[in-house]
Tab-separated table of C-alpha atoms and ligand atoms in Angstrom:
chain	number	residue	atom	x	y	z
A	1	MET	CA	52.138	50.734	-33.762
A	2	ILE	CA	48.560	51.872	-34.292
A	3	THR	CA	47.702	52.796	-37.797
A	4	ILE	CA	45.701	56.642	-38.079
A	5	SER	CA	42.819	54.344	-39.145
A	6	LYS	CA	42.460	51.619	-36.081
A	7	ARG	CA	43.012	54.867	-34.357
A	8	MET	CA	39.657	55.933	-35.593
A	9	VAL	CA	38.240	52.938	-35.167
A	10	ILE	CA	38.983	52.566	-31.911
A	11	ALA	CA	37.850	56.304	-31.276
A	12	ALA	CA	35.000	54.827	-32.605
A	13	LEU	CA	34.209	52.166	-30.029
A	14	VAL	CA	34.947	54.410	-27.402
A	15	VAL	CA	32.662	56.718	-27.770
A	16	CYS	CA	30.054	53.764	-28.609
A	17	VAL	CA	31.250	51.801	-25.057
A	18	ALA	CA	31.207	55.185	-23.009
A	19	TYR	CA	27.513	56.189	-24.197
A	20	GLY	CA	26.359	52.697	-24.085
A	21	ILE	CA	25.364	53.143	-28.330
A	22	GLY	CA	23.524	50.331	-29.638
A	23	ASN	CA	22.166	49.377	-25.846
A	24	ALA	CA	20.536	52.335	-25.551
A	25	GLN	CA	16.846	52.136	-24.790
A	26	ASN	CA	14.310	54.382	-23.361
A	27	GLY	CA	17.109	56.784	-23.648
A	28	ILE	CA	18.800	55.190	-20.904
A	29	ASP	CA	22.181	54.415	-21.062
A	30	TRP	CA	22.489	51.079	-19.704
A	31	VAL	CA	25.544	50.114	-20.626
A	32	ARG	CA	27.184	53.065	-18.449
A	33	TYR	CA	25.072	52.002	-15.430
A	34	GLN	CA	25.815	48.586	-15.685
A	35	ASP	CA	29.510	49.118	-15.526
A	36	MET	CA	28.842	51.457	-12.525
A	37	ALA	CA	26.922	48.455	-10.383
A	38	VAL	CA	29.944	46.179	-11.287
A	39	ASP	CA	32.404	48.674	-9.914
A	40	LEU	CA	30.294	50.060	-6.731
A	41	MET	CA	29.304	46.133	-5.987
A	42	GLN	CA	32.557	45.575	-5.599
A	43	GLN	CA	33.271	48.159	-3.690
A	44	TYR	CA	30.785	47.613	-1.205
A	45	LEU	CA	31.819	44.357	-0.373
A	46	ARG	CA	35.440	44.876	0.246
A	47	ILE	CA	34.380	46.793	3.400
A	48	ASN	CA	33.849	44.354	6.152
A	49	THR	CA	30.802	44.221	8.215
A	50	SER	CA	30.897	40.812	9.705
A	51	ASN	CA	29.068	41.030	12.428
A	52	PRO	CA	29.894	40.409	15.377
A	53	PRO	CA	30.830	43.205	15.376
A	54	GLY	CA	29.350	44.780	12.667
A	55	ASN	CA	30.765	48.143	12.182
A	56	GLU	CA	27.689	48.942	9.418
A	57	ILE	CA	29.062	53.338	10.248
A	58	GLN	CA	31.404	52.485	7.388
A	59	THR	CA	28.902	51.265	4.705
A	60	ALA	CA	27.033	53.859	6.059
A	61	ARG	CA	29.160	56.135	4.793
A	62	PHE	CA	29.839	54.893	1.385
A	63	LEU	CA	26.533	55.071	0.629
A	64	LYS	CA	25.914	57.864	1.666
A	65	LYS	CA	28.903	59.207	-0.255
A	66	VAL	CA	27.498	57.572	-3.201
A	67	PHE	CA	23.699	59.387	-2.559
A	68	ASP	CA	25.708	63.153	-1.948
A	69	GLN	CA	27.080	62.386	-5.085
A	70	TYR	CA	23.641	62.243	-7.081
A	71	ASP	CA	21.864	64.807	-5.015
A	72	ILE	CA	19.754	62.354	-2.712
A	73	GLN	CA	18.693	63.148	0.250
A	74	ASN	CA	19.693	61.199	3.182
A	75	GLU	CA	21.141	61.040	6.666
A	76	ILE	CA	22.291	58.474	8.944
A	77	PHE	CA	21.734	57.252	11.902
A	78	GLU	CA	24.589	55.889	14.135
A	79	TYR	CA	22.398	54.567	17.179
A	80	LYS	CA	25.300	53.636	18.949
A	81	PRO	CA	28.784	53.716	18.402
A	82	GLY	CA	29.875	52.112	15.173
A	83	ARG	CA	26.599	50.299	14.425
A	84	ALA	CA	24.547	52.537	12.067
A	85	ASN	CA	21.397	53.117	9.806
A	86	ILE	CA	20.882	54.663	6.556
A	87	ILE	CA	17.691	56.271	4.873
A	88	ALA	CA	17.575	57.971	1.284
A	89	ARG	CA	14.423	59.544	-0.380
A	90	ILE	CA	13.705	60.717	-3.588
A	91	LYS	CA	10.199	62.316	-3.261
A	92	GLY	CA	6.931	61.617	-5.284
A	93	ASN	CA	3.778	63.497	-5.526
A	94	GLY	CA	2.278	61.524	-2.246
A	95	SER	CA	-0.651	60.808	-4.607
A	96	LYS	CA	0.440	57.061	-3.511
A	97	ARG	CA	2.048	55.830	-0.557
A	98	PRO	CA	5.825	55.273	-0.288
A	99	ILE	CA	7.956	51.981	-1.405
A	100	ILE	CA	10.786	50.955	0.803
A	101	LEU	CA	13.781	48.914	-0.397
A	102	LEU	CA	15.008	47.493	2.504
A	103	SER	CA	18.481	45.775	2.666
A	104	HIS	CA	20.883	44.812	5.572
A	105	MET	CA	24.132	46.318	5.570
A	106	ASP	CA	25.879	43.530	7.987
A	107	VAL	CA	26.965	40.076	7.094
A	108	VAL	CA	27.560	37.180	8.570
A	109	THR	CA	31.676	36.237	9.372
A	110	ALA	CA	33.981	34.532	6.839
A	111	GLU	CA	36.817	32.105	7.296
A	112	PRO	CA	39.208	32.806	5.024
A	113	ALA	CA	41.136	29.962	5.024
A	114	SER	CA	38.175	28.119	3.375
A	115	TRP	CA	37.475	30.693	0.873
A	116	GLU	CA	39.135	30.644	-2.773
A	117	VAL	CA	39.884	34.457	-2.270
A	118	ASP	CA	39.948	37.351	0.423
A	119	PRO	CA	36.392	37.494	1.383
A	120	PHE	CA	36.551	41.067	1.455
A	121	SER	CA	38.455	41.326	-2.195
A	122	GLY	CA	35.368	42.108	-4.111
A	123	VAL	CA	37.696	40.155	-6.812
A	124	ILE	CA	35.700	39.285	-10.167
A	125	LYS	CA	36.771	35.437	-11.072
A	126	ASN	CA	35.295	33.010	-13.844
A	127	ASN	CA	32.990	36.155	-14.289
A	128	SER	CA	31.567	36.084	-10.701
A	129	ILE	CA	31.811	38.509	-7.806
A	130	TYR	CA	33.383	37.096	-5.101
A	131	GLY	CA	32.646	38.955	-0.918
A	132	ARG	CA	30.875	37.809	2.006
A	133	GLY	CA	27.196	39.334	1.477
A	134	ALA	CA	26.766	39.367	-2.661
A	135	LEU	CA	23.747	37.536	-2.466
A	136	ASP	CA	23.427	37.857	1.249
A	137	MET	CA	22.487	41.121	1.044
A	138	LYS	CA	24.606	43.442	-0.352
A	139	GLY	CA	23.991	42.409	-3.626
A	140	GLU	CA	20.248	43.142	-3.507
A	141	GLY	CA	21.744	46.570	-1.578
A	142	LEU	CA	23.796	47.162	-4.163
A	143	LEU	CA	20.587	46.821	-6.448
A	144	HIS	CA	18.506	49.329	-4.407
A	145	LEU	CA	21.291	51.748	-4.845
A	146	MET	CA	21.281	51.755	-8.992
A	147	THR	CA	17.293	52.018	-8.319
A	148	MET	CA	17.845	55.209	-6.553
A	149	ILE	CA	20.814	56.092	-8.515
A	150	LEU	CA	18.464	55.473	-12.015
A	151	VAL	CA	15.408	56.667	-10.755
A	152	LYS	CA	16.789	60.116	-9.769
A	153	ARG	CA	18.471	60.599	-12.981
A	154	GLU	CA	16.037	58.686	-15.562
A	155	GLY	CA	13.150	58.094	-13.838
A	156	PRO	CA	9.155	59.512	-14.595
A	157	PRO	CA	7.885	61.531	-12.519
A	158	LEU	CA	7.049	59.798	-8.646
A	159	SER	CA	3.614	59.046	-8.007
A	160	ARG	CA	4.967	57.777	-4.441
A	161	ASP	CA	8.196	58.506	-2.734
A	162	VAL	CA	11.408	55.785	-3.010
A	163	ILE	CA	12.619	55.201	0.080
A	164	PHE	CA	15.998	53.416	0.603
A	165	LEU	CA	16.679	52.077	3.866
A	166	GLY	CA	20.072	50.677	4.911
A	167	THR	CA	20.051	48.314	8.499
A	168	ALA	CA	22.888	47.011	10.621
A	169	ASP	CA	22.307	43.914	12.928
A	170	GLU	CA	20.252	41.925	10.562
A	171	GLU	CA	22.315	38.517	11.304
A	172	VAL	CA	22.152	38.912	15.032
A	173	ASN	CA	19.301	41.046	16.900
A	174	ASP	CA	17.862	42.824	14.249
A	175	GLU	CA	18.745	46.100	16.168
A	176	GLY	CA	18.891	48.549	13.408
A	177	SER	CA	15.662	47.687	12.063
A	178	LEU	CA	13.993	48.085	15.811
A	179	TRP	CA	15.661	51.321	16.321
A	180	MET	CA	14.024	52.920	13.365
A	181	ILE	CA	10.899	51.073	14.432
A	182	ALA	CA	11.322	52.450	17.599
A	183	ASN	CA	12.636	55.974	17.158
A	184	LYS	CA	12.359	56.923	13.678
A	185	ALA	CA	8.916	54.838	12.323
A	186	ASP	CA	7.327	58.294	10.971
A	187	LEU	CA	9.683	58.439	8.572
A	188	PHE	CA	8.207	54.929	6.631
A	189	LYS	CA	5.267	53.467	8.404
A	190	ASN	CA	3.145	54.999	5.791
A	191	ALA	CA	4.825	52.907	3.490
A	192	GLU	CA	2.395	50.781	0.881
A	193	TYR	CA	5.291	48.019	-0.332
A	194	LEU	CA	8.437	46.904	0.797
A	195	LEU	CA	11.219	44.432	-0.898
A	196	THR	CA	13.701	43.136	0.849
A	197	GLU	CA	15.943	40.089	0.987
A	198	GLY	CA	13.992	36.616	0.794
A	199	GLY	CA	13.633	35.616	-2.869
A	200	ASP	CA	14.236	32.144	-3.785
A	201	ASN	CA	15.008	31.977	-7.397
A	202	LEU	CA	16.281	28.902	-9.380
A	203	LEU	CA	18.597	28.928	-12.110
A	204	GLU	CA	18.929	25.554	-14.337
A	205	ASP	CA	20.885	24.178	-17.232
A	206	GLY	CA	21.041	27.863	-17.882
A	207	SER	CA	17.388	29.094	-17.904
A	208	VAL	CA	15.887	30.478	-15.388
A	209	LYS	CA	13.209	27.892	-13.981
A	210	ILE	CA	11.637	29.192	-10.687
A	211	VAL	CA	11.278	32.943	-9.788
A	212	GLY	CA	9.881	32.634	-5.659
A	213	VAL	CA	8.492	35.693	-4.272
A	214	ASP	CA	8.814	35.733	-0.069
A	215	ILE	CA	5.227	36.442	1.268
A	216	ALA	CA	6.065	34.562	4.681
A	217	GLU	CA	8.591	33.372	6.733
A	218	LYS	CA	8.282	30.979	9.491
A	219	ALA	CA	8.879	32.026	12.988
A	220	PRO	CA	12.054	30.809	15.779
A	221	PHE	CA	10.239	29.985	19.048
A	222	TRP	CA	13.551	28.746	20.880
A	223	LEU	CA	13.064	26.201	23.295
A	224	ARG	CA	15.466	24.915	26.382
A	225	VAL	CA	14.383	21.890	28.003
A	226	THR	CA	15.952	21.579	31.573
A	227	ALA	CA	15.918	18.385	33.422
A	228	THR	CA	16.789	17.872	36.871
A	229	GLY	CA	17.451	14.853	39.351
A	230	LEU	CA	19.785	13.697	41.756
A	231	PRO	CA	23.358	14.179	41.073
A	232	GLY	CA	26.433	11.487	41.805
A	233	HIS	CA	29.434	9.408	40.817
A	234	GLY	CA	29.337	8.006	38.002
A	235	SER	CA	30.040	4.894	39.066
A	236	ARG	CA	27.306	4.204	40.706
A	237	PRO	CA	24.259	5.199	38.407
A	238	VAL	CA	21.166	6.869	39.318
A	239	ALA	CA	18.444	5.314	37.418
A	240	ASP	CA	16.406	9.285	36.902
A	241	SER	CA	19.081	11.189	36.684
A	242	ALA	CA	18.927	14.385	34.959
A	243	THR	CA	20.858	13.206	31.522
A	244	ASN	CA	18.608	10.221	31.817
A	245	ARG	CA	15.089	12.280	32.166
A	246	LEU	CA	16.290	14.042	29.734
A	247	ILE	CA	17.020	11.824	27.360
A	248	ARG	CA	13.519	10.031	27.647
A	249	ALA	CA	11.983	13.055	26.885
A	250	MET	CA	13.943	13.567	24.011
A	251	ASN	CA	12.477	10.372	22.972
A	252	ARG	CA	9.273	11.340	23.023
A	253	ILE	CA	9.967	14.631	21.030
A	254	LEU	CA	11.772	12.617	18.928
A	255	ASP	CA	8.634	10.216	18.165
A	256	ARG	CA	5.616	12.182	17.459
A	257	GLU	CA	5.620	14.092	14.955
A	258	THR	CA	4.091	17.636	14.306
A	259	PRO	CA	0.777	17.313	12.557
A	260	VAL	CA	0.689	18.263	8.814
A	261	LYS	CA	-0.814	21.356	8.185
A	262	LEU	CA	-1.429	22.884	4.173
A	263	LEU	CA	-1.381	27.087	4.223
A	264	PRO	CA	-2.711	28.496	1.559
A	265	ALA	CA	0.256	30.142	-0.227
A	266	VAL	CA	1.854	26.881	0.358
A	267	GLU	CA	-1.073	25.388	-1.739
A	268	GLN	CA	-0.988	27.725	-4.144
A	269	PHE	CA	3.387	27.288	-4.546
A	270	PHE	CA	2.691	23.429	-4.778
A	271	LYS	CA	0.288	23.900	-7.547
A	272	ASP	CA	2.532	26.341	-9.268
A	273	ILE	CA	5.879	23.888	-9.458
A	274	ALA	CA	3.527	21.053	-10.546
A	275	PRO	CA	4.011	21.360	-13.885
A	276	LEU	CA	8.118	21.309	-13.146
A	277	GLN	CA	7.242	17.776	-11.964
A	278	ARG	CA	7.107	14.428	-13.723
A	279	GLU	CA	4.049	12.146	-13.216
A	280	PRO	CA	2.594	10.920	-10.721
A	281	LEU	CA	4.520	13.427	-9.082
A	282	ARG	CA	2.859	16.592	-11.257
A	283	SER	CA	-0.746	15.473	-10.807
A	284	GLN	CA	-0.013	15.119	-6.849
A	285	PHE	CA	1.387	18.820	-6.486
A	286	ALA	CA	-1.580	19.886	-8.407
A	287	LYS	CA	-4.392	18.946	-6.519
A	288	ILE	CA	-1.316	18.774	-3.333
A	289	ARG	CA	-4.613	18.978	-0.448
A	290	GLU	CA	-6.247	15.956	-1.722
A	291	SER	CA	-2.962	14.147	-2.224
A	292	LEU	CA	-1.855	14.673	1.271
A	293	ASN	CA	-4.857	13.097	2.428
A	294	ASP	CA	-3.015	9.843	1.254
A	295	PRO	CA	-0.980	8.488	4.303
A	296	THR	CA	1.980	7.145	2.202
A	297	PHE	CA	2.417	10.780	-0.199
A	298	ALA	CA	2.201	12.351	2.727
A	299	LYS	CA	4.891	10.356	4.365
A	300	ALA	CA	7.389	10.561	1.394
A	301	LEU	CA	6.470	14.207	0.839
A	302	THR	CA	7.601	15.419	4.338
A	303	SER	CA	10.614	13.170	4.246
A	304	GLN	CA	12.318	15.755	1.797
A	305	ARG	CA	14.112	18.065	3.784
A	306	ASP	CA	12.889	21.148	1.078
A	307	PHE	CA	8.971	20.292	1.608
A	308	ASN	CA	8.569	19.387	4.958
A	309	PHE	CA	9.203	22.360	6.622
A	310	LEU	CA	6.667	23.886	4.316
A	311	LEU	CA	4.072	21.697	5.633
A	312	ARG	CA	4.582	21.715	9.750
A	313	ASN	CA	5.776	24.049	12.850
A	314	THR	CA	8.916	21.895	13.005
A	315	ILE	CA	11.718	20.902	15.648
A	316	SER	CA	15.727	20.669	15.422
A	317	ILE	CA	17.443	19.175	18.606
A	318	THR	CA	20.258	21.379	18.851
A	319	MET	CA	22.256	22.142	21.781
A	320	LEU	CA	23.095	19.841	24.362
A	321	SER	CA	25.116	19.629	27.485
A	322	GLY	CA	24.971	17.674	30.927
A	323	SER	CA	28.049	16.900	33.528
A	324	LYS	CA	31.461	18.397	32.220
A	325	GLN	CA	33.090	15.358	33.507
A	326	THR	CA	32.741	11.537	32.750
A	327	ASN	CA	32.585	10.351	36.001
A	328	VAL	CA	29.851	12.907	37.553
A	329	ILE	CA	26.240	12.462	37.251
A	330	PRO	CA	25.020	16.198	36.547
A	331	ASN	CA	22.189	17.429	38.564
A	332	ALA	CA	20.827	19.202	35.641
A	333	ALA	CA	20.951	18.664	31.944
A	334	THR	CA	19.635	20.887	29.322
A	335	CYS	CA	18.778	20.656	25.406
A	336	ASN	CA	17.702	23.450	23.148
A	337	LEU	CA	15.230	23.248	20.701
A	338	ASP	CA	15.150	25.244	17.667
A	339	VAL	CA	11.777	25.502	16.821
A	340	ARG	CA	10.234	27.185	13.782
A	341	LEU	CA	6.530	27.831	13.861
A	342	LEU	CA	4.221	27.856	10.578
A	343	PRO	CA	2.548	31.463	10.364
A	344	GLY	CA	-0.662	31.779	11.880
A	345	GLU	CA	0.495	29.642	14.963
A	346	SER	CA	0.094	30.095	18.628
A	347	PRO	CA	3.449	29.778	20.612
A	348	ASP	CA	1.431	29.230	23.400
A	349	GLU	CA	-0.461	26.573	22.555
A	350	PHE	CA	2.446	24.804	20.664
A	351	LEU	CA	4.327	24.971	24.021
A	352	LYS	CA	1.214	23.383	25.983
A	353	ALA	CA	1.109	20.864	23.516
A	354	LEU	CA	4.824	20.450	23.762
A	355	LYS	CA	4.587	19.391	27.404
A	356	ASP	CA	2.138	17.077	26.756
A	357	VAL	CA	4.016	15.064	24.703
A	358	ILE	CA	7.500	15.552	27.170
A	359	ALA	CA	4.889	14.404	29.795
A	360	ASP	CA	7.156	14.812	33.378
A	361	PRO	CA	6.275	17.751	34.983
A	362	SER	CA	9.546	17.873	36.795
A	363	ILE	CA	10.983	19.207	33.211
A	364	LYS	CA	11.068	22.748	32.836
A	365	VAL	CA	10.510	24.326	29.466
A	366	GLU	CA	10.829	28.124	28.371
A	367	ASN	CA	11.434	30.302	25.827
A	368	VAL	CA	15.105	31.288	24.970
A	369	ASN	CA	14.518	34.006	22.369
A	370	ARG	CA	12.771	37.077	21.591
A	371	PHE	CA	9.245	35.659	19.834
A	372	LYS	CA	8.449	36.862	16.914
A	373	PRO	CA	5.119	36.311	15.430
A	374	PRO	CA	5.339	34.874	11.991
A	375	ASN	CA	2.898	37.001	9.419
A	376	SER	CA	2.275	36.928	5.997
A	377	SER	CA	1.373	39.921	3.260
A	378	PRO	CA	-1.209	38.743	0.298
A	379	ILE	CA	-0.385	38.377	-3.097
A	380	ASP	CA	-3.474	40.179	-5.055
A	381	THR	CA	-1.462	43.225	-4.883
A	382	GLU	CA	-0.253	45.857	-7.812
A	383	LEU	CA	3.509	44.531	-7.319
A	384	PHE	CA	3.296	41.227	-6.810
A	385	SER	CA	1.262	41.201	-10.202
A	386	LEU	CA	3.897	43.361	-12.026
A	387	ILE	CA	6.469	41.351	-10.563
A	388	ALA	CA	5.312	38.053	-11.739
A	389	ARG	CA	4.218	40.341	-15.111
A	390	LYS	CA	8.097	41.445	-15.831
A	391	THR	CA	9.441	37.933	-14.946
A	392	LYS	CA	7.215	36.533	-17.665
A	393	GLU	CA	8.709	39.436	-20.218
A	394	ASN	CA	11.583	38.603	-19.538
A	395	TYR	CA	11.888	34.800	-18.783
A	396	PRO	CA	8.694	33.464	-20.725
A	397	THR	CA	8.866	29.749	-19.358
A	398	ALA	CA	9.907	30.615	-15.603
A	399	VAL	CA	7.342	29.243	-12.633
A	400	VAL	CA	6.768	33.099	-10.829
A	401	THR	CA	5.330	31.581	-7.723
A	402	THR	CA	4.994	32.624	-3.628
A	403	LYS	CA	7.621	31.128	-1.347
A	404	MET	CA	7.314	30.740	2.287
A	405	LEU	CA	10.824	30.490	3.638
A	406	SER	CA	12.058	28.518	6.419
A	407	GLY	CA	14.459	31.068	7.864
A	408	TYR	CA	13.502	34.688	9.140
A	409	THR	CA	13.778	37.999	7.591
A	410	GLU	CA	12.929	41.676	8.478
A	411	SER	CA	9.956	41.866	5.994
A	412	GLN	CA	8.193	40.278	9.841
A	413	LEU	CA	8.938	43.489	11.377
A	414	TYR	CA	7.550	45.709	8.854
A	415	ARG	CA	4.658	43.877	8.114
A	416	GLN	CA	3.747	44.409	11.884
A	417	LEU	CA	3.380	48.601	10.286
A	418	GLY	CA	0.712	47.397	7.897
A	419	ILE	CA	3.514	47.119	5.171
A	420	VAL	CA	2.714	44.934	2.197
A	421	ALA	CA	6.218	43.266	2.457
A	422	TYR	CA	8.443	41.124	-0.002
A	423	GLY	CA	10.804	38.882	-0.646
A	424	TRP	CA	12.142	39.237	-3.882
A	425	VAL	CA	15.516	39.636	-6.061
A	426	PRO	CA	15.936	39.206	-9.476
A	427	PHE	CA	19.416	37.266	-9.136
A	428	TYR	CA	19.094	33.997	-10.717
A	429	THR	CA	21.594	31.345	-8.918
A	430	THR	CA	22.353	27.839	-9.142
A	431	PRO	CA	21.983	25.717	-6.319
A	432	GLU	CA	25.687	25.427	-5.962
A	433	GLU	CA	26.038	29.350	-5.511
A	434	ASP	CA	23.004	29.341	-2.939
A	435	GLU	CA	25.207	27.358	-0.650
A	436	GLY	CA	27.631	30.682	-0.429
A	437	VAL	CA	24.785	31.906	1.886
A	438	HIS	CA	26.339	31.837	4.946
A	439	GLY	CA	28.619	29.576	3.678
A	440	ASN	CA	32.618	30.230	1.577
A	441	ASN	CA	32.960	31.454	-1.957
A	442	GLU	CA	30.135	33.487	-1.358
A	443	ARG	CA	29.561	35.297	-4.915
A	444	VAL	CA	27.187	36.843	-7.440
A	445	SER	CA	27.669	36.730	-11.367
A	446	VAL	CA	28.188	39.626	-13.165
A	447	LYS	CA	25.454	39.159	-15.602
A	448	ASN	CA	22.851	39.015	-12.740
A	449	VAL	CA	24.562	42.337	-11.140
A	450	ARG	CA	23.766	43.737	-15.178
A	451	GLN	CA	20.614	42.516	-15.436
A	452	GLY	CA	19.274	43.017	-12.534
A	453	THR	CA	20.580	46.243	-12.418
A	454	ARG	CA	17.653	46.913	-15.135
A	455	GLU	CA	15.553	44.573	-13.948
A	456	PHE	CA	15.246	45.407	-10.233
A	457	TYR	CA	14.685	49.832	-11.502
A	458	GLU	CA	12.269	48.563	-14.225
A	459	VAL	CA	9.767	47.375	-11.123
A	460	VAL	CA	10.369	50.229	-8.662
A	461	LYS	CA	9.838	52.622	-12.051
A	462	GLU	CA	7.115	50.561	-12.828
A	463	ILE	CA	5.409	50.828	-9.573
A	464	SER	CA	5.895	54.439	-8.875
A	465	ARG	CA	4.443	56.039	-11.987
B	501	LIG	ZN1	20.272	37.994	4.994
């Protein structure tokens, strides 16, 4: 039973919660927007856009409904049945060029049996919202959506258009972005900035240690190596059979290390994280270019996977195939190499050098993916300084640095249009949470969604004044 006085207290509390009294700042009812962010995040994660097959038309319709509700101009492009992109725009006065908030709406597949919860349930457990895409990258897409709503309802007059772009198929072939660039580039190609995935932050012992803004990615240059030779019965070995030649070639590849190259952005990264290290690493990182001249140091550093890929073109031997039967010597054997090139590298030169290492003209090496030249964005921009400044305001001890990704993001496609593209998201995750990306139990903390809503909006609002 509730007494009158208690009822009054509860009524007062309800009023406070509903209007965010006590939390309002700059007149914005943050509690209400943050509640909304959590609710929309759960709804977004419940839409299954596993790619293949993608089915992004469903997420496009979901987002359209929200944009329509807030009277934000938007359009869906269903470029083939079930596959769709969505663009939404809030117009500025045009004195500055637009900013694009880019997110892919597809997710990689999930193996429900390996998860603690249904990967498309969007449930909240232990203060985290679970679902495939929570970090890669519906979570960031949700921050973009909330930013659009906040800009529309609460923001100051805009100097530039703020564009939301949700795309299909990033996880497989980039069909969505490639289609937009080929057919609808007029809608966004004059943009100055683009924000998307790729930021790499570190939360340790509850505090934000590193905020990494992705300004460059390595480029996949996938190769298939094929050796051919005399086939035969396994009982009568052929000394230079296809398989034997292939194995010798692979050995030569493994024995030859690609040269260490220090790009200016990577040099900056080591300098930025130097203060977080213990001696002697601290001094060695601070003057990394000099330190790398010491072969012992270079060897030790590149033996760590997290650092090695930053410093060289890498080769991973992945798919292998030869005979289908134990007693058959095949006439051909192949292996695929997942090669990742540093920005600025020439694939032709890499291929030539690799063929020299293989030193067997009968072995064929061919490129088997659509090579996209690696590129990077400058850091001496208003947007980069703003992200750094805002991060420092919120997390004074955090190190803000540039990060080159080992993986690929769509930034690469948009940089070709002359747009400055950064990977940045104000989600601060532990290494354990990061394992959910393309792994099991992908989740984002409720705290990240709530605070991220505000932090993302504040950067976009500021850059668009
Ligand atoms: Zn992604």
